[in-house]
């Protein structure tokens, strides 16, 4: 189905690679894809001198090569710009080229030409919808709402199969459709069986009964794990990761809803010492004993799998998290509002991403060196950018979690306090710009950081992709995108 290119245009092979990646079945063709992309990289600048190579091909090659870690300059799009530094108006008629350029623009690492490309393509794709047929219009709307790099692969793969590739009937497309459907069905059954195990663990743990004030959302918590580490080979890792996510939410609720100032200080002290919990209130002691048991089990699993025991690092990550929770708790119980920078620095830690990624680093066991341990301990940009994206998305305050009470502050509020003349809309716009900047820095780390393993980098990127799904509430304070994701991932969606 996938052959190495025989000529320098390489167009058909690159299109095929893109289709395989969009379907999530590219892992079956790693060697062939590597050869195609290497060929494309070695010949791209000579190829792009040819006038017959259009915007679609160049944008697609740029996207695939940058995703694969090749250093490709965005200056290759200069040939499509006029003397005023704007993209040529003649491109507005090329909807396929606009879609490819729009997708490529999200791989931005702070490049002005990609800002320009994003604004140009968004404007003209929106304008094109009313002039397109139903199928093409739906494709454009999906591209605008769910750009590939920023979105969940599993969600977009289902859409690509059912709405795009299913319209083509050549032999290669039919083979890809068959393989993708088989993969979807196998994974769906696998995830359903896996989730039964996770529900059984959660039920046996009994915390939902013992801590009735806390959230009981095991499916939502499982989604973080299945998104960060998809595929059957990571089943045990997902089970352990879901346990960690569960305690993150439970402890967050202890700080936000249940604990008073004295109790929270004592709880944080106990987490830091990891020892005697006898002085804790009953509900806190129950949580701590369960956390200690789960953390010990994870450390034992890591030692058996990878030959090192990370218990001290795992303990420290929980202590760091609770220290940040306590800082926030004191701010808001004392009706203090810190400046925005101080709030965000602490909020990056209180997001829980750092704690979660420390666990994930050791669970995966790849490239665990003194350097990576030091980097993650110092809140590496690969981790802190994802944490900042989560914190700021959460703080945009589109709605409150449908099952959560309490008040825990907001970056938007802190920023408005620092800037009294700033309106709410202007503060939200500033926050969205910070999210975009964080994505750019995350892109740099994901594409070119060689200290961490590819699986770890992918997990961090996938967590960032998951944020908009988890925090994109509608006017009814529901999460329609998350519900669609669950339906597609676990229950099949539309075949």
GROMACS .gro file of N, CA and C in nm, residues 7-136:
model
  390
    7UNK      N    1   1.029   0.953  -0.763
    7UNK     CA    2   1.060   1.080  -0.830
    7UNK      C    3   1.056   1.192  -0.729
    8UNK      N    4   1.106   1.307  -0.767
    8UNK     CA    5   1.131   1.413  -0.671
    8UNK      C    6   1.005   1.487  -0.627
    9UNK      N    7   0.893   1.477  -0.700
    9UNK     CA    8   0.774   1.548  -0.656
    9UNK      C    9   0.714   1.483  -0.532
   10UNK      N   10   0.717   1.350  -0.526
   10UNK     CA   11   0.686   1.279  -0.401
   10UNK      C   12   0.545   1.305  -0.350
   11UNK      N   13   0.460   1.368  -0.432
   11UNK     CA   14   0.332   1.419  -0.384
   11UNK      C   15   0.240   1.307  -0.336
   12UNK      N   16   0.222   1.203  -0.417
   12UNK     CA   17   0.129   1.096  -0.380
   12UNK      C   18   0.170   1.027  -0.251
   13UNK      N   19   0.299   1.005  -0.234
   13UNK     CA   20   0.348   0.938  -0.114
   13UNK      C   21   0.323   1.022   0.011
   14UNK      N   22   0.343   1.153  -0.002
   14UNK     CA   23   0.322   1.242   0.112
   14UNK      C   24   0.175   1.248   0.149
   15UNK      N   25   0.088   1.251   0.051
   15UNK     CA   26  -0.056   1.250   0.077
   15UNK      C   27  -0.095   1.121   0.149
   16UNK      N   28  -0.036   1.012   0.107
   16UNK     CA   29  -0.065   0.883   0.171
   16UNK      C   30  -0.018   0.883   0.317
   17UNK      N   31   0.099   0.937   0.342
   17UNK     CA   32   0.150   0.946   0.479
   17UNK      C   33   0.054   1.028   0.565
   18UNK      N   34   0.009   1.139   0.512
   18UNK     CA   35  -0.083   1.225   0.586
   18UNK      C   36  -0.212   1.150   0.620
   19UNK      N   37  -0.264   1.074   0.524
   19UNK     CA   38  -0.386   0.998   0.548
   19UNK      C   39  -0.366   0.893   0.657
   20UNK      N   40  -0.252   0.823   0.653
   20UNK     CA   41  -0.224   0.722   0.755
   20UNK      C   42  -0.214   0.784   0.893
   21UNK      N   43  -0.152   0.902   0.903
   21UNK     CA   44  -0.139   0.969   1.032
   21UNK      C   45  -0.274   1.017   1.082
   22UNK      N   46  -0.355   1.070   0.993
   22UNK     CA   47  -0.487   1.118   1.034
   22UNK      C   48  -0.577   1.004   1.080
   23UNK      N   49  -0.555   0.885   1.027
   23UNK     CA   50  -0.633   0.768   1.068
   23UNK      C   51  -0.577   0.702   1.193
   24UNK      N   52  -0.456   0.742   1.233
   24UNK     CA   53  -0.395   0.682   1.351
   24UNK      C   54  -0.342   0.542   1.327
   25UNK      N   55  -0.313   0.507   1.202
   25UNK     CA   56  -0.260   0.374   1.171
   25UNK      C   57  -0.119   0.384   1.112
   26UNK      N   58  -0.056   0.499   1.128
   26UNK     CA   59   0.078   0.518   1.074
   26UNK      C   60   0.182   0.430   1.142
   27UNK      N   61   0.154   0.385   1.266
   27UNK     CA   62   0.252   0.303   1.339
   27UNK      C   63   0.278   0.169   1.271
   28UNK      N   64   0.190   0.128   1.182
   28UNK     CA   65   0.212   0.003   1.107
   28UNK      C   66   0.315   0.022   0.995
   29UNK      N   67   0.347   0.146   0.962
   29UNK     CA   68   0.431   0.174   0.846
   29UNK      C   69   0.547   0.267   0.881
   30UNK      N   70   0.602   0.251   1.000
   30UNK     CA   71   0.705   0.343   1.047
   30UNK      C   72   0.825   0.352   0.953
   31UNK      N   73   0.875   0.237   0.908
   31UNK     CA   74   0.995   0.238   0.823
   31UNK      C   75   0.967   0.304   0.689
   32UNK      N   76   0.853   0.272   0.628
   32UNK     CA   77   0.820   0.331   0.498
   32UNK      C   78   0.799   0.482   0.510
   33UNK      N   79   0.732   0.523   0.617
   33UNK     CA   80   0.708   0.666   0.636
   33UNK      C   81   0.839   0.741   0.660
   34UNK      N   82   0.928   0.683   0.738
   34UNK     CA   83   1.057   0.747   0.762
   34UNK      C   84   1.133   0.767   0.632
   35UNK      N   85   1.129   0.666   0.544
   35UNK     CA   86   1.200   0.677   0.416
   35UNK      C   87   1.138   0.785   0.328
   36UNK      N   88   1.006   0.792   0.326
   36UNK     CA   89   0.938   0.893   0.244
   36UNK      C   90   0.969   1.033   0.294
   37UNK      N   91   0.965   1.052   0.425
   37UNK     CA   92   0.989   1.185   0.480
   37UNK      C   93   1.136   1.226   0.463
   38UNK      N   94   1.226   1.132   0.475
   38UNK     CA   95   1.368   1.164   0.453
   38UNK      C   96   1.390   1.205   0.308
   39UNK      N   97   1.329   1.131   0.217
   39UNK     CA   98   1.339   1.166   0.075
   39UNK      C   99   1.281   1.305   0.049
   40UNK      N  100   1.166   1.330   0.110
   40UNK     CA  101   1.100   1.459   0.092
   40UNK      C  102   1.186   1.573   0.145
   41UNK      N  103   1.246   1.552   0.261
   41UNK     CA  104   1.331   1.656   0.321
   41UNK      C  105   1.454   1.683   0.235
   42UNK      N  106   1.516   1.578   0.187
   42UNK     CA  107   1.639   1.593   0.108
   42UNK      C  108   1.615   1.662  -0.026
   43UNK      N  109   1.491   1.658  -0.074
   43UNK     CA  110   1.461   1.713  -0.206
   43UNK      C  111   1.365   1.832  -0.204
   44UNK      N  112   1.321   1.871  -0.085
   44UNK     CA  113   1.211   1.968  -0.081
   44UNK      C  114   1.249   2.104  -0.137
   45UNK      N  115   1.367   2.154  -0.109
   45UNK     CA  116   1.401   2.288  -0.155
   45UNK      C  117   1.421   2.292  -0.306
   46UNK      N  118   1.475   2.185  -0.362
   46UNK     CA  119   1.486   2.178  -0.508
   46UNK      C  120   1.348   2.164  -0.571
   47UNK      N  121   1.263   2.081  -0.507
   47UNK     CA  122   1.128   2.058  -0.558
   47UNK      C  123   1.047   2.187  -0.556
   48UNK      N  124   1.062   2.266  -0.452
   48UNK     CA  125   0.979   2.384  -0.436
   48UNK      C  126   1.014   2.496  -0.533
   49UNK      N  127   1.127   2.481  -0.603
   49UNK     CA  128   1.160   2.578  -0.708
   49UNK      C  129   1.068   2.562  -0.828
   50UNK      N  130   1.007   2.444  -0.840
   50UNK     CA  131   0.921   2.417  -0.954
   50UNK      C  132   0.785   2.483  -0.935
   51UNK      N  133   0.741   2.556  -1.033
   51UNK     CA  134   0.616   2.631  -1.022
   51UNK      C  135   0.494   2.540  -1.012
   52UNK      N  136   0.508   2.414  -1.060
   52UNK     CA  137   0.391   2.325  -1.057
   52UNK      C  138   0.362   2.270  -0.918
   53UNK      N  139   0.453   2.287  -0.824
   53UNK     CA  140   0.430   2.242  -0.687
   53UNK      C  141   0.352   2.351  -0.614
   54UNK      N  142   0.227   2.320  -0.580
   54UNK     CA  143   0.138   2.420  -0.527
   54UNK      C  144   0.138   2.428  -0.375
   55UNK      N  145   0.049   2.515  -0.325
   55UNK     CA  146   0.040   2.541  -0.182
   55UNK      C  147   0.004   2.416  -0.103
   56UNK      N  148  -0.086   2.334  -0.156
   56UNK     CA  149  -0.127   2.214  -0.083
   56UNK      C  150  -0.009   2.124  -0.054
   57UNK      N  151   0.072   2.097  -0.157
   57UNK     CA  152   0.186   2.007  -0.140
   57UNK      C  153   0.290   2.064  -0.046
   58UNK      N  154   0.321   2.192  -0.060
   58UNK     CA  155   0.425   2.252   0.022
   58UNK      C  156   0.382   2.259   0.168
   59UNK      N  157   0.258   2.299   0.192
   59UNK     CA  158   0.209   2.308   0.331
   59UNK      C  159   0.203   2.170   0.395
   60UNK      N  160   0.164   2.070   0.317
   60UNK     CA  161   0.156   1.935   0.370
   60UNK      C  162   0.295   1.880   0.404
   61UNK      N  163   0.391   1.901   0.316
   61UNK     CA  164   0.528   1.857   0.344
   61UNK      C  165   0.584   1.928   0.466
   62UNK      N  166   0.560   2.058   0.475
   62UNK     CA  167   0.607   2.135   0.590
   62UNK      C  168   0.551   2.076   0.720
   63UNK      N  169   0.423   2.051   0.722
   63UNK     CA  170   0.358   1.998   0.842
   63UNK      C  171   0.414   1.862   0.880
   64UNK      N  172   0.422   1.771   0.786
   64UNK     CA  173   0.468   1.635   0.816
   64UNK      C  174   0.614   1.634   0.860
   65UNK      N  175   0.697   1.714   0.795
   65UNK     CA  176   0.840   1.716   0.829
   65UNK      C  177   0.864   1.780   0.965
   66UNK      N  178   0.794   1.888   0.994
   66UNK     CA  179   0.812   1.950   1.125
   66UNK      C  180   0.760   1.857   1.234
   67UNK      N  181   0.648   1.792   1.212
   67UNK     CA  182   0.597   1.695   1.310
   67UNK      C  183   0.699   1.586   1.338
   68UNK      N  184   0.775   1.548   1.236
   68UNK     CA  185   0.872   1.441   1.250
   68UNK      C  186   1.005   1.489   1.308
   69UNK      N  187   1.016   1.618   1.339
   69UNK     CA  188   1.137   1.670   1.402
   69UNK      C  189   1.240   1.725   1.305
   70UNK      N  190   1.206   1.737   1.177
   70UNK     CA  191   1.298   1.798   1.081
   70UNK      C  192   1.296   1.950   1.098
   71UNK      N  193   1.412   2.012   1.084
   71UNK     CA  194   1.421   2.157   1.092
   71UNK      C  195   1.383   2.215   0.956
   72UNK      N  196   1.259   2.255   0.944
   72UNK     CA  197   1.208   2.310   0.819
   72UNK      C  198   1.166   2.455   0.843
   73UNK      N  199   1.220   2.546   0.765
   73UNK     CA  200   1.190   2.688   0.784
   73UNK      C  201   1.054   2.722   0.725
   74UNK      N  202   0.980   2.804   0.797
   74UNK     CA  203   0.851   2.851   0.747
   74UNK      C  204   0.868   2.951   0.633
   75UNK      N  205   0.991   2.990   0.605
   75UNK     CA  206   1.017   3.081   0.493
   75UNK      C  207   0.980   3.019   0.359
   76UNK      N  208   0.959   2.888   0.356
   76UNK     CA  209   0.920   2.825   0.228
   76UNK      C  210   0.785   2.877   0.178
   77UNK      N  211   0.710   2.946   0.266
   77UNK     CA  212   0.581   3.001   0.224
   77UNK      C  213   0.595   3.142   0.164
   78UNK      N  214   0.717   3.195   0.163
   78UNK     CA  215   0.737   3.330   0.110
   78UNK      C  216   0.694   3.340  -0.036
   79UNK      N  217   0.709   3.233  -0.111
   79UNK     CA  218   0.676   3.239  -0.254
   79UNK      C  219   0.527   3.263  -0.278
   80UNK      N  220   0.446   3.243  -0.175
   80UNK     CA  221   0.302   3.263  -0.189
   80UNK      C  222   0.257   3.400  -0.137
   81UNK      N  223   0.353   3.488  -0.108
   81UNK     CA  224   0.321   3.619  -0.052
   81UNK      C  225   0.353   3.730  -0.152
   82UNK      N  226   0.283   3.839  -0.138
   82UNK     CA  227   0.306   3.952  -0.228
   82UNK      C  228   0.411   4.048  -0.170
   83UNK      N  229   0.431   4.159  -0.239
   83UNK     CA  230   0.536   4.254  -0.198
   83UNK      C  231   0.503   4.325  -0.066
   84UNK      N  232   0.377   4.315  -0.023
   84UNK     CA  233   0.336   4.377   0.103
   84UNK      C  234   0.342   4.281   0.222
   85UNK      N  235   0.394   4.160   0.199
   85UNK     CA  236   0.405   4.063   0.306
   85UNK      C  237   0.275   3.995   0.341
   86UNK      N  238   0.180   3.998   0.249
   86UNK     CA  239   0.051   3.930   0.268
   86UNK      C  240   0.040   3.814   0.170
   87UNK      N  241  -0.038   3.715   0.208
   87UNK     CA  242  -0.059   3.603   0.115
   87UNK      C  243  -0.140   3.650  -0.005
   88UNK      N  244  -0.106   3.600  -0.121
   88UNK     CA  245  -0.168   3.645  -0.246
   88UNK      C  246  -0.317   3.613  -0.248
   89UNK      N  247  -0.394   3.707  -0.298
   89UNK     CA  248  -0.539   3.689  -0.303
   89UNK      C  249  -0.580   3.575  -0.395
   90UNK      N  250  -0.496   3.541  -0.492
   90UNK     CA  251  -0.528   3.431  -0.583
   90UNK      C  252  -0.542   3.298  -0.509
   91UNK      N  253  -0.481   3.289  -0.390
   91UNK     CA  254  -0.487   3.165  -0.313
   91UNK      C  255  -0.625   3.142  -0.252
   92UNK      N  256  -0.707   3.246  -0.245
   92UNK     CA  257  -0.837   3.233  -0.179
   92UNK      C  258  -0.930   3.138  -0.254
   93UNK      N  259  -0.900   3.112  -0.380
   93UNK     CA  260  -0.983   3.020  -0.458
   93UNK      C  261  -0.940   2.874  -0.440
   94UNK      N  262  -0.824   2.853  -0.379
   94UNK     CA  263  -0.769   2.718  -0.359
   94UNK      C  264  -0.806   2.668  -0.219
   95UNK      N  265  -0.923   2.612  -0.204
   95UNK     CA  266  -0.971   2.570  -0.072
   95UNK      C  267  -0.882   2.460  -0.014
   96UNK      N  268  -0.840   2.367  -0.098
   96UNK     CA  269  -0.751   2.261  -0.050
   96UNK      C  270  -0.619   2.317   0.002
   97UNK      N  271  -0.565   2.414  -0.070
   97UNK     CA  272  -0.442   2.477  -0.025
   97UNK      C  273  -0.461   2.555   0.104
   98UNK      N  274  -0.575   2.623   0.116
   98UNK     CA  275  -0.604   2.696   0.239
   98UNK      C  276  -0.614   2.603   0.359
   99UNK      N  277  -0.678   2.488   0.338
   99UNK     CA  278  -0.690   2.390   0.447
   99UNK      C  279  -0.552   2.342   0.490
  100UNK      N  280  -0.466   2.308   0.393
  100UNK     CA  281  -0.332   2.258   0.425
  100UNK      C  282  -0.249   2.364   0.496
  101UNK      N  283  -0.258   2.489   0.449
  101UNK     CA  284  -0.183   2.598   0.512
  101UNK      C  285  -0.236   2.627   0.652
  102UNK      N  286  -0.368   2.620   0.668
  102UNK     CA  287  -0.428   2.642   0.800
  102UNK      C  288  -0.378   2.538   0.900
  103UNK      N  289  -0.376   2.412   0.857
  103UNK     CA  290  -0.327   2.306   0.945
  103UNK      C  291  -0.179   2.329   0.979
  104UNK      N  292  -0.100   2.368   0.880
  104UNK     CA  293   0.043   2.390   0.903
  104UNK      C  294   0.068   2.507   0.998
  105UNK      N  295  -0.020   2.606   0.997
  105UNK     CA  296   0.003   2.727   1.077
  105UNK      C  297   0.002   2.699   1.226
  106UNK      N  298  -0.058   2.589   1.270
  106UNK     CA  299  -0.065   2.559   1.413
  106UNK      C  300   0.064   2.495   1.465
  107UNK      N  301   0.158   2.469   1.377
  107UNK     CA  302   0.289   2.420   1.420
  107UNK      C  303   0.384   2.537   1.445
  108UNK      N  304   0.326   2.649   1.478
  108UNK     CA  305   0.400   2.775   1.498
  108UNK      C  306   0.489   2.766   1.621
  109UNK      N  307   0.610   2.816   1.607
  109UNK     CA  308   0.703   2.827   1.720
  109UNK      C  309   0.739   2.972   1.745
  110UNK      N  310   0.646   3.063   1.709
  110UNK     CA  311   0.669   3.205   1.725
  110UNK      C  312   0.704   3.275   1.596
  111UNK      N  313   0.669   3.216   1.482
  111UNK     CA  314   0.705   3.269   1.351
  111UNK      C  315   0.595   3.358   1.297
  112UNK      N  316   0.631   3.480   1.259
  112UNK     CA  317   0.535   3.580   1.213
  112UNK      C  318   0.460   3.533   1.090
  113UNK      N  319   0.530   3.465   1.000
  113UNK     CA  320   0.466   3.422   0.876
  113UNK      C  321   0.354   3.321   0.902
  114UNK      N  322   0.367   3.243   1.009
  114UNK     CA  323   0.261   3.146   1.042
  114UNK      C  324   0.144   3.214   1.112
  115UNK      N  325   0.169   3.324   1.186
  115UNK     CA  326   0.057   3.405   1.237
  115UNK      C  327  -0.024   3.458   1.119
  116UNK      N  328   0.049   3.513   1.022
  116UNK     CA  329  -0.017   3.569   0.904
  116UNK      C  330  -0.095   3.462   0.830
  117UNK      N  331  -0.036   3.344   0.818
  117UNK     CA  332  -0.101   3.233   0.750
  117UNK      C  333  -0.230   3.191   0.822
  118UNK      N  334  -0.223   3.186   0.954
  118UNK     CA  335  -0.342   3.145   1.030
  118UNK      C  336  -0.456   3.245   1.014
  119UNK      N  337  -0.425   3.374   1.024
  119UNK     CA  338  -0.529   3.477   1.008
  119UNK      C  339  -0.587   3.475   0.867
  120UNK      N  340  -0.500   3.462   0.768
  120UNK     CA  341  -0.543   3.462   0.628
  120UNK      C  342  -0.633   3.342   0.598
  121UNK      N  343  -0.589   3.225   0.639
  121UNK     CA  344  -0.667   3.104   0.606
  121UNK      C  345  -0.798   3.097   0.685
  122UNK      N  346  -0.795   3.140   0.811
  122UNK     CA  347  -0.919   3.137   0.889
  122UNK      C  348  -1.024   3.228   0.825
  123UNK      N  349  -0.982   3.347   0.788
  123UNK     CA  350  -1.075   3.443   0.727
  123UNK      C  351  -1.137   3.387   0.599
  124UNK      N  352  -1.053   3.335   0.511
  124UNK     CA  353  -1.103   3.296   0.379
  124UNK      C  354  -1.170   3.158   0.381
  125UNK      N  355  -1.132   3.072   0.473
  125UNK     CA  356  -1.205   2.946   0.486
  125UNK      C  357  -1.347   2.971   0.538
  126UNK      N  358  -1.360   3.064   0.633
  126UNK     CA  359  -1.494   3.098   0.682
  126UNK      C  360  -1.580   3.154   0.568
  127UNK      N  361  -1.520   3.239   0.487
  127UNK     CA  362  -1.594   3.297   0.375
  127UNK      C  363  -1.630   3.193   0.269
  128UNK      N  364  -1.548   3.090   0.258
  128UNK     CA  365  -1.571   2.990   0.152
  128UNK      C  366  -1.686   2.896   0.182
  129UNK      N  367  -1.722   2.880   0.309
  129UNK     CA  368  -1.819   2.778   0.348
  129UNK      C  369  -1.951   2.794   0.275
  130UNK      N  370  -2.001   2.917   0.266
  130UNK     CA  371  -2.134   2.938   0.206
  130UNK      C  372  -2.136   2.909   0.057
  131UNK      N  373  -2.020   2.901  -0.006
  131UNK     CA  374  -2.015   2.874  -0.150
  131UNK      C  375  -1.982   2.728  -0.181
  132UNK      N  376  -1.963   2.647  -0.079
  132UNK     CA  377  -1.924   2.507  -0.099
  132UNK      C  378  -2.043   2.414  -0.085
  133UNK      N  379  -2.029   2.295  -0.138
  133UNK     CA  380  -2.130   2.193  -0.119
  133UNK      C  381  -2.133   2.146   0.026
  134UNK      N  382  -2.228   2.061   0.058
  134UNK     CA  383  -2.246   2.018   0.196
  134UNK      C  384  -2.124   1.946   0.251
  135UNK      N  385  -2.069   1.851   0.172
  135UNK     CA  386  -1.956   1.772   0.221
  135UNK      C  387  -1.831   1.858   0.236
  136UNK      N  388  -1.801   1.941   0.136
  136UNK     CA  389  -1.682   2.026   0.143
  136UNK      C  390  -1.697   2.131   0.253
   0.00000   0.00000   0.00000
